[in-house]
Short mmCIF file of C-alpha atoms and ligand atoms in Angstrom, two decimals:
data_model
loop_
_atom_site.label_atom_id
_atom_site.label_comp_id
_atom_site.label_asym_id
_atom_site.label_seq_id
_atom_site.Cartn_x
_atom_site.Cartn_y
_atom_site.Cartn_z
CA UNK A 1 0.43 0.28 0.01
CA UNK A 2 1.48 3.56 -0.64
CA UNK A 3 1.73 5.39 1.95
CA UNK A 4 0.45 9.40 0.88
CA UNK A 5 2.65 13.00 2.23
CA UNK A 6 -0.88 14.41 3.59
CA UNK A 7 -2.44 12.60 6.19
CA UNK A 8 -6.28 13.08 5.42
CA UNK A 9 -5.70 11.20 2.33
CA UNK A 10 -3.23 8.37 3.73
CA UNK A 11 -7.26 7.94 5.98
CA UNK A 12 -9.18 8.07 2.95
CA UNK A 13 -7.16 5.98 0.38
CA UNK A 14 -6.63 3.06 3.74
CA UNK A 15 -11.17 3.26 3.77
CA UNK A 16 -11.27 3.10 -0.48
CA UNK A 17 -8.69 0.41 -0.06
CA UNK A 18 -10.14 -1.75 1.61
CA UNK A 19 -13.41 -1.95 -1.37
CA UNK A 20 -11.85 -1.16 -3.88
CA UNK A 21 -13.94 -2.69 -7.16
CA UNK A 22 -13.60 0.54 -8.77
CA UNK A 23 -12.34 3.07 -10.88
CA UNK A 24 -9.67 5.15 -10.16
CA UNK A 25 -10.71 8.94 -11.81
CA UNK A 26 -8.68 12.84 -11.62
CA UNK A 27 -12.30 14.92 -11.80
CA UNK A 28 -13.17 18.86 -11.81
CA UNK A 29 -13.04 19.04 -8.14
CA UNK A 30 -16.66 21.16 -8.30
CA UNK A 31 -18.21 18.13 -10.66
CA UNK A 32 -17.21 15.65 -7.53
CA UNK A 33 -18.75 18.56 -5.10
CA UNK A 34 -22.24 18.55 -6.97
CA UNK A 35 -22.33 14.79 -8.39
CA UNK A 36 -21.44 14.05 -3.99
CA UNK A 37 -18.55 12.13 -4.61
CA UNK A 38 -15.89 11.70 -1.68
CA UNK A 39 -12.78 13.62 -3.16
CA UNK A 40 -9.93 11.45 -2.18
CA UNK A 41 -7.26 14.23 -3.16
CA UNK A 42 -7.43 17.64 -4.22
CA UNK A 43 -4.92 19.17 -6.27
CA UNK A 44 -5.06 23.20 -5.47
CA UNK A 45 -3.80 24.29 -8.39
CA UNK A 46 -5.18 22.66 -11.02
CA UNK A 47 -8.30 22.55 -9.19
CA UNK A 48 -8.60 18.61 -10.40
CA UNK A 49 -9.14 16.08 -8.05
CA UNK A 50 -8.64 11.78 -7.15
CA UNK A 51 -11.38 9.90 -6.59
CA UNK A 52 -12.12 6.49 -6.99
CA UNK A 53 -15.86 5.43 -8.10
CA UNK A 54 -18.04 2.57 -9.36
CA UNK A 55 -20.20 2.50 -11.86
CA UNK A 56 -22.92 3.86 -10.29
CA UNK A 57 -21.16 7.32 -9.50
CA UNK A 58 -19.90 7.20 -13.19
CA UNK A 59 -23.51 7.61 -14.39
CA UNK A 60 -23.59 9.74 -12.28
CA UNK A 61 -20.16 11.66 -12.81
CA UNK A 62 -22.02 11.80 -16.92
CA UNK A 63 -24.40 13.08 -15.82
CA UNK A 64 -23.33 16.78 -13.80
CA UNK A 65 -20.46 16.43 -16.57
CA UNK A 66 -22.28 17.10 -19.23
CA UNK A 67 -24.62 19.75 -17.14
CA UNK A 68 -20.81 22.00 -16.41
CA UNK A 69 -19.52 21.75 -19.61
CA UNK A 70 -15.66 22.76 -20.24
CA UNK A 71 -15.42 22.55 -16.78
CA UNK A 72 -16.96 19.15 -15.98
CA UNK A 73 -14.46 16.93 -17.72
CA UNK A 74 -13.29 13.48 -15.67
CA UNK A 75 -10.95 11.35 -16.79
CA UNK A 76 -10.10 7.56 -15.96
CA UNK A 77 -6.70 6.47 -14.51
CA UNK A 78 -6.95 3.37 -14.12
CA UNK A 79 -10.10 0.50 -13.92
CA UNK A 80 -8.99 -1.72 -11.07
CA UNK A 81 -6.33 -0.26 -8.25
CA UNK A 82 -5.66 3.01 -6.62
CA UNK A 83 -3.12 4.87 -7.35
CA UNK A 84 -0.25 5.57 -5.55
CA UNK A 85 1.31 8.58 -4.13
CA UNK A 86 4.17 9.26 -6.11
CA UNK A 87 1.55 8.26 -9.31
CA UNK A 88 -0.67 10.67 -8.02
CA UNK A 89 2.58 13.38 -8.13
CA UNK A 90 3.54 12.54 -11.45
CA UNK A 91 -0.16 13.00 -12.49
CA UNK A 92 -1.02 16.45 -11.28
CA UNK A 93 2.59 17.60 -12.33
CA UNK A 94 1.90 16.80 -16.24
CA UNK A 95 -1.45 18.26 -15.40
CA UNK A 96 0.81 21.50 -14.35
CA UNK A 97 3.02 21.71 -17.05
CA UNK A 98 -0.05 21.51 -19.65
CA UNK A 99 -1.44 23.74 -18.26
CA UNK A 100 1.11 26.25 -18.12
CA UNK A 101 1.25 25.03 -21.69
CA UNK A 102 -1.73 26.25 -22.49
CA UNK A 103 -1.78 29.71 -20.54
CA UNK A 104 1.34 30.61 -23.11
CA UNK A 105 -1.05 29.68 -26.32
CA UNK A 106 -4.19 31.05 -24.83
CA UNK A 107 -2.59 34.22 -23.88
CA UNK A 108 -1.33 34.54 -27.74
CA UNK A 109 -5.26 35.32 -28.39
CA UNK A 110 -4.99 37.82 -25.54
CA UNK A 111 -6.10 41.44 -26.00
CA UNK A 112 -5.42 43.98 -22.94
CA UNK A 113 -8.15 46.47 -22.23
CA UNK A 114 -6.89 49.17 -22.14
CA UNK A 115 -8.08 51.71 -19.41
CA UNK A 116 -9.45 55.62 -20.07
CA UNK A 117 -6.51 57.68 -19.94
CA UNK A 118 -7.15 61.85 -19.29
CA UNK A 119 -3.85 61.94 -20.81
CA UNK A 120 -4.54 60.13 -23.85
CA UNK A 121 -7.54 61.88 -24.58
CA UNK A 122 -6.13 65.18 -24.36
CA UNK A 123 -3.69 64.63 -26.52
CA UNK A 124 -6.34 62.47 -28.74
CA UNK A 125 -7.81 66.18 -29.00
CA UNK A 126 -4.81 68.47 -30.00
CA UNK A 127 -4.44 66.10 -32.97
CA UNK A 128 -5.15 69.44 -36.40
CA UNK A 129 -6.51 68.75 -38.92
CA UNK A 130 -5.22 71.93 -40.42
CA UNK A 131 -1.72 71.33 -39.44
CA UNK A 132 -2.52 67.95 -40.85
CA UNK A 133 -3.52 69.79 -44.48
CA UNK A 134 -0.50 72.17 -43.88
CA UNK A 135 2.11 69.04 -44.22
CA UNK A 136 -0.06 67.25 -46.92
CA UNK A 137 0.13 70.52 -48.75
CA UNK A 138 3.82 71.06 -48.68
CA UNK A 139 4.81 67.42 -49.21
CA UNK A 140 2.44 67.42 -52.53
CA UNK A 141 4.80 70.68 -53.38
CA UNK A 142 7.35 69.00 -54.40
CA UNK A 143 7.91 67.70 -57.98
CA UNK A 144 7.99 64.21 -57.50
CA UNK A 145 9.38 62.25 -54.49
CA UNK A 146 10.72 59.16 -56.62
CA UNK A 147 13.73 57.28 -54.86
CA UNK A 148 15.45 57.17 -58.28
CA UNK A 149 15.24 60.96 -59.21
CA UNK A 150 19.01 62.21 -58.88
CA UNK A 151 17.76 64.26 -56.06
CA UNK A 152 15.75 62.13 -54.61
CA UNK A 153 16.78 63.37 -51.42
CA UNK A 154 15.79 66.50 -51.41
CA UNK A 155 12.84 66.15 -49.12
CA UNK A 156 14.37 63.90 -47.71
CA UNK A 157 16.44 66.72 -46.32
CA UNK A 158 13.94 70.00 -46.12
CA UNK A 159 11.75 67.52 -43.88
CA UNK A 160 14.35 66.24 -41.27
CA UNK A 161 15.64 69.32 -41.64
CA UNK A 162 12.54 70.51 -40.88
CA UNK A 163 11.55 68.02 -37.69
CA UNK A 164 15.16 69.00 -35.92
CA UNK A 165 13.88 72.41 -36.02
CA UNK A 166 10.81 72.16 -34.82
CA UNK A 167 10.88 68.72 -32.38
CA UNK A 168 12.50 68.91 -29.11
CA UNK A 169 16.16 68.11 -28.81
CA UNK A 170 15.36 64.91 -27.27
CA UNK A 171 13.93 63.84 -30.76
CA UNK A 172 16.73 62.53 -32.07
CA UNK A 173 16.23 62.88 -35.90
CA UNK A 174 19.12 60.61 -38.35
CA UNK A 175 18.90 59.99 -42.07
CA UNK A 176 19.70 56.02 -43.01
CA UNK A 177 21.34 55.08 -45.79
CA UNK A 178 20.04 51.73 -48.29
CA UNK A 179 21.57 49.89 -49.94
CA UNK A 180 19.36 49.41 -53.10
CA UNK A 181 18.02 52.71 -53.11
CA UNK A 182 19.80 55.91 -52.98
CA UNK A 183 16.97 57.84 -51.45
CA UNK A 184 17.81 57.84 -47.65
CA UNK A 185 14.49 56.61 -45.65
CA UNK A 186 14.02 59.28 -41.51
CA UNK A 187 14.20 57.74 -38.68
CA UNK A 188 13.23 60.16 -35.21
CA UNK A 189 13.62 58.55 -31.89
CA UNK A 190 12.57 59.46 -28.45
CA UNK A 191 14.46 56.81 -26.25
CA UNK A 192 12.34 55.00 -23.55
CA UNK A 193 12.28 56.28 -20.10
CA UNK A 194 12.36 52.53 -17.91
CA UNK A 195 12.25 50.10 -21.09
CA UNK A 196 14.66 51.02 -23.78
CA UNK A 197 15.60 47.86 -25.92
CA UNK A 198 12.15 48.07 -25.88
CA UNK A 199 10.27 49.33 -29.15
CA UNK A 200 7.21 50.87 -31.05
CA UNK A 201 7.32 52.39 -33.70
CA UNK A 202 5.19 53.95 -36.15
CA UNK A 203 5.52 54.89 -40.06
CA UNK A 204 4.83 55.47 -43.32
CA UNK A 205 6.58 55.52 -47.03
CA UNK A 206 7.57 59.17 -48.42
CA UNK A 207 8.59 58.18 -51.60
CA UNK A 208 5.84 58.57 -54.71
CA UNK A 209 5.65 57.51 -57.97
CA UNK A 210 4.35 58.35 -61.59
CA UNK A 211 5.63 55.67 -64.02
CA UNK A 212 5.86 57.24 -67.58
CA UNK A 213 6.22 55.91 -70.15
CA UNK A 214 7.46 59.45 -72.06
CA UNK A 215 8.77 61.65 -69.11
CA UNK A 216 11.33 59.99 -67.55
CA UNK A 217 10.96 62.30 -64.38
CA UNK A 218 6.65 63.06 -64.35
CA UNK A 219 4.77 65.03 -61.21
CA UNK A 220 4.61 62.38 -58.77
CA UNK A 221 2.41 64.00 -56.10
CA UNK A 222 1.59 61.52 -54.16
CA UNK A 223 -1.16 63.34 -51.97
CA UNK A 224 -2.75 60.23 -50.20
CA UNK A 225 -0.30 57.49 -51.48
CA UNK A 226 1.13 59.01 -49.18
CA UNK A 227 1.89 62.46 -47.57
CA UNK A 228 -0.93 61.70 -45.95
CA UNK A 229 0.31 58.90 -43.69
CA UNK A 230 3.51 61.13 -43.18
CA UNK A 231 1.62 64.44 -42.21
CA UNK A 232 0.04 62.20 -39.58
CA UNK A 233 3.07 60.48 -38.87
CA UNK A 234 4.69 64.64 -38.31
CA UNK A 235 1.33 65.03 -36.34
CA UNK A 236 1.37 61.72 -33.45
CA UNK A 237 5.27 63.63 -33.28
CA UNK A 238 4.29 67.34 -32.82
CA UNK A 239 2.04 66.29 -29.83
CA UNK A 240 3.65 64.08 -27.64
CA UNK A 241 6.25 66.75 -28.30
CA UNK A 242 4.11 69.55 -27.19
CA UNK A 243 3.18 67.33 -24.39
CA UNK A 244 5.72 66.18 -23.28
CA UNK A 245 5.61 63.02 -23.24
CA UNK A 246 7.56 60.79 -21.46
CA UNK A 247 7.33 57.13 -22.80
CA UNK A 248 9.03 54.20 -21.05
CA UNK A 249 9.55 51.94 -23.92
CA UNK A 250 11.08 53.82 -27.01
CA UNK A 251 9.04 55.55 -29.93
CA UNK A 252 10.96 55.12 -33.16
CA UNK A 253 9.34 57.15 -36.09
CA UNK A 254 9.47 56.30 -39.59
CA UNK A 255 9.72 57.35 -42.96
CA UNK A 256 10.30 54.84 -45.18
CA UNK A 257 12.63 55.68 -48.97
CA UNK A 258 11.83 53.68 -52.34
CA UNK A 259 8.27 51.85 -50.92
CA UNK A 260 6.69 52.31 -54.48
CA UNK A 261 9.50 49.71 -56.08
CA UNK A 262 9.18 46.96 -53.68
CA UNK A 263 9.58 48.15 -49.97
CA UNK A 264 12.79 49.17 -50.73
CA UNK A 265 14.14 51.07 -46.88
CA UNK A 266 11.47 49.72 -44.62
CA UNK A 267 13.34 46.09 -45.98
CA UNK A 268 16.66 46.66 -45.01
CA UNK A 269 15.63 48.59 -42.08
CA UNK A 270 13.46 45.61 -40.92
CA UNK A 271 16.43 43.39 -41.64
CA UNK A 272 19.00 45.26 -40.21
CA UNK A 273 16.85 45.59 -36.63
CA UNK A 274 16.00 41.79 -37.49
CA UNK A 275 19.71 41.15 -37.10
CA UNK A 276 20.83 42.67 -34.22
CA UNK A 277 18.09 40.89 -32.69
CA UNK A 278 16.35 44.82 -31.65
CA UNK A 279 12.94 43.76 -29.73
CA UNK A 280 10.41 45.49 -31.39
CA UNK A 281 6.67 45.62 -29.59
CA UNK A 282 5.04 47.06 -32.53
CA UNK A 283 4.47 48.47 -35.66
CA UNK A 284 1.46 50.59 -37.11
CA UNK A 285 2.59 52.02 -40.64
CA UNK A 286 0.24 54.27 -41.68
CA UNK A 287 -0.01 54.67 -45.94
CA UNK A 288 -3.45 56.83 -47.29
CA UNK A 289 -5.21 57.91 -44.97
CA UNK A 290 -6.75 61.20 -46.33
CA UNK A 291 -9.81 59.58 -49.10
CA UNK A 292 -12.79 58.01 -47.34
CA UNK A 293 -13.94 55.57 -50.09
CA UNK A 294 -15.86 53.34 -47.59
CA UNK A 295 -17.32 56.45 -45.46
CA UNK A 296 -15.53 59.15 -43.49
CA UNK A 297 -14.53 58.18 -40.42
CA UNK A 298 -14.89 54.70 -41.85
CA UNK A 299 -11.23 52.69 -41.83
CA UNK A 300 -10.38 49.44 -42.81
CA UNK A 301 -8.01 47.22 -39.95
CA UNK A 302 -6.00 45.39 -42.43
CA UNK A 303 -6.54 41.74 -41.54
CA UNK A 304 -2.83 40.68 -43.77
CA UNK A 305 0.58 40.98 -42.92
CA UNK A 306 -0.88 42.19 -39.43
CA UNK A 307 -0.99 40.72 -35.79
CA UNK A 308 -4.32 40.00 -34.69
CA UNK A 309 -3.56 41.04 -30.91
CA UNK A 310 -2.51 44.20 -32.34
CA UNK A 311 -5.71 44.62 -34.35
CA UNK A 312 -7.58 44.26 -31.27
CA UNK A 313 -5.95 46.31 -29.66
CA UNK A 314 -6.34 49.36 -32.33
CA UNK A 315 -10.05 48.38 -32.57
CA UNK A 316 -10.17 48.67 -28.38
CA UNK A 317 -8.86 52.54 -28.41
CA UNK A 318 -10.83 53.17 -31.27
CA UNK A 319 -13.62 53.56 -29.00
CA UNK A 320 -12.14 54.40 -26.10
CA UNK A 321 -10.51 57.48 -28.48
CA UNK A 322 -11.51 57.60 -31.68
CA UNK A 323 -14.90 56.70 -32.58
CA UNK A 324 -14.15 55.97 -35.67
CA UNK A 325 -16.37 53.22 -37.47
CA UNK A 326 -14.27 49.96 -38.37
CA UNK A 327 -13.97 47.85 -40.92
CA UNK A 328 -11.88 44.45 -42.40
CA UNK A 329 -10.17 44.24 -45.32
CA UNK A 330 -6.81 43.26 -47.32
CA UNK A 331 -4.46 43.87 -49.71
CA UNK A 332 -4.14 40.05 -51.04
CA UNK A 333 -0.21 41.07 -50.69
CA UNK A 334 2.74 42.47 -48.72
CA UNK A 335 1.27 45.96 -50.17
CA UNK A 336 3.09 48.50 -48.03
CA UNK A 337 5.90 48.22 -45.67
CA UNK A 338 4.44 46.33 -42.42
CA UNK A 339 5.28 43.98 -44.43
CA UNK A 340 9.05 44.29 -44.44
CA UNK A 341 8.09 43.61 -40.75
CA UNK A 342 5.81 41.50 -40.78
CA UNK A 343 7.92 39.01 -42.60
CA UNK A 344 10.80 39.10 -40.01
CA UNK A 345 8.75 38.33 -37.28
CA UNK A 346 7.50 41.55 -35.52
CA UNK A 347 3.95 42.43 -35.57
CA UNK A 348 2.19 45.15 -36.80
CA UNK A 349 -1.01 47.23 -37.82
CA UNK A 350 -2.33 49.31 -40.68
CA UNK A 351 -5.08 51.06 -40.84
CA UNK A 352 -6.57 52.37 -44.02
CA UNK A 353 -7.96 55.06 -45.65
CA UNK A 354 -11.05 52.37 -46.83
CA UNK A 355 -12.77 48.99 -47.85
CA UNK A 356 -9.97 47.26 -51.01
CA UNK A 357 -12.74 47.96 -53.15
CA UNK A 358 -12.99 51.15 -52.47
CA UNK A 359 -9.69 53.00 -51.78
CA UNK A 360 -9.26 56.46 -54.24
CA UNK A 361 -8.31 55.68 -57.77
CA UNK A 362 -5.61 58.28 -58.93
CA UNK A 363 -3.01 56.95 -56.59
CA UNK A 364 0.29 56.94 -59.05
CA UNK A 365 -1.04 59.15 -60.91
CA UNK A 366 -0.62 63.35 -61.81
CA UNK A 367 -4.08 63.60 -59.94
CA UNK A 368 -2.93 62.37 -56.48
CA UNK A 369 -3.07 65.91 -55.37
CA UNK A 370 -5.37 67.61 -52.50
CA UNK A 371 -8.68 67.97 -53.82
CA UNK A 372 -12.30 68.06 -53.60
CA UNK A 373 -12.52 64.14 -52.32
CA UNK A 374 -9.69 65.02 -49.69
CA UNK A 375 -10.86 64.05 -46.52
CA UNK A 376 -8.57 66.44 -43.51
CA UNK A 377 -10.88 65.29 -41.28
CA UNK A 378 -10.29 61.54 -41.85
CA UNK A 379 -6.66 61.91 -42.03
CA UNK A 380 -7.03 63.28 -39.04
CA UNK A 381 -8.84 60.07 -37.59
CA UNK A 382 -5.26 57.67 -38.42
CA UNK A 383 -3.21 60.52 -35.94
CA UNK A 384 -5.64 60.38 -33.48
CA UNK A 385 -5.20 56.46 -33.80
CA UNK A 386 -1.57 56.89 -33.85
CA UNK A 387 -1.78 59.29 -31.16
CA UNK A 388 -3.50 56.38 -28.77
CA UNK A 389 -1.50 53.05 -29.87
CA UNK A 390 1.92 54.73 -29.60
CA UNK A 391 1.14 56.56 -25.99
CA UNK A 392 -0.45 52.89 -24.72
CA UNK A 393 1.78 50.61 -25.94
CA UNK A 394 4.76 52.63 -25.06
CA UNK A 395 3.09 53.30 -21.37
CA UNK A 396 2.42 49.00 -20.93
CA UNK A 397 4.22 46.73 -20.34
CA UNK A 398 1.89 44.11 -22.75
CA UNK A 399 3.08 43.21 -25.61
CA UNK A 400 1.31 41.03 -28.82
CA UNK A 401 1.89 37.58 -27.37
CA UNK A 402 1.82 38.20 -23.77
CA UNK A 403 -0.60 37.71 -20.17
CA UNK A 404 0.56 40.63 -18.81
CA UNK A 405 -0.72 43.74 -19.09
CA UNK A 406 0.94 46.73 -16.64
N1 LIG B 1 -0.10 52.56 -51.12
C1 LIG B 1 -0.13 52.17 -52.01
C2 LIG B 1 -0.64 50.67 -51.27
C3 LIG B 1 -1.74 50.08 -52.26
C4 LIG B 1 -2.66 50.37 -52.68
C5 LIG B 1 -2.55 49.68 -50.56
C6 LIG B 1 -3.46 50.84 -52.33
C7 LIG B 1 -3.65 49.78 -50.87
C8 LIG B 1 -4.53 49.89 -51.41
C9 LIG B 1 1.95 51.71 -51.77
O1 LIG B 1 2.57 52.62 -52.06
C10 LIG B 1 1.77 50.84 -53.04
O2 LIG B 1 1.80 51.29 -54.92
N2 LIG B 1 2.58 49.76 -53.50
C11 LIG B 1 2.49 48.93 -54.61
C12 LIG B 1 3.20 47.30 -53.60
C13 LIG B 1 4.55 47.57 -53.85
C14 LIG B 1 5.41 46.08 -52.65
C15 LIG B 1 5.58 48.18 -54.65
C16 LIG B 1 1.79 48.15 -54.49
O3 LIG B 1 0.04 47.72 -54.26
O4 LIG B 1 1.25 48.45 -56.30
ZN1 LIG B 2 1.53 53.81 -50.63
#
């Protein structure tokens, strides 16, 4: 006969052994209590208990198990003998290990419900559609922002200078050289105060494109694609700077080069981050935000090349602070820079101006300019989303694929 560590269990077992013609089972403690079956050994960590039952009790358990649903499972350990203390220890241990694994897996679908923050609400209210308009006007007034032009870096240098002149000195502005294009990307970094190695990314591509067989250097205003997303990224930074916002995690803002020829700048950046083992917690991509093709303040939360928990996270933020109407859509291919990050294992999200069926048909033409269809209220919605995403994700310790929220 086996010796149990716990006296009460040992007593129970000696009692049950005396009349043992029963099954040894592992069941939910709650289920055994409901069915009035004597518990021989209970494990608090798993909520499971060991019991020995006859045929009649087994019938009872089945009945109650059904009523209890998923909490009401039981499992036969042996048909004809009691289990030893050592055997029981290892049974409970293996269940504990399984539960831990299940929790980890379940956590991958876990999405935090951020609490309402006055600071974020104040910042969101500061988003200025006039300032966004001014920046889209400015960016689309360059003849072209095509990455292949001999002076492809003229708009890049102008934007970098402007950011240096208008952001506080703790916003570190750098130009990033590439090997696949002569155009440089811009990165603006605000160092985190607590966990600086954890990086929250917000970005959009700054280049534009119009292809013409007649003209080697056609006018390429790219107002919607993607002066709009770039202006939203700028707007986000200006608001954080005005707020004096100090993140726990580091923030990095990107204006990517050469997106229109195959995600050139972002591919090199994401590759080098991956090779350096950089810990990027989330990437938001803003590409085309000023055409309200599916209705004003209706945006697509793109479902391909994006992380499902980060998608739910921004939908929660939208409910708390922005009030846009969320729909779902997909490109069907790696249509923008978020795909560069996603392919290298980083969690991404891409709120987009409309459903894929309704996007601005003037992109990639000389007519992608500010016109009567340009909607800066709509573009401002994306800056509001970006402000709340950046502030919440950089203050929180939650990350896609984890349980902890703060
Ligand atoms: N902004 C577009 C992507 C886009 C267009 C998204 C329409 C949703 C609707 C982007 O700048 C672009 O043109 N991407 C290229 C792909 C890239 C890998 C060259 C494209 O879509 O052809
Ligand atoms: Zn684009």
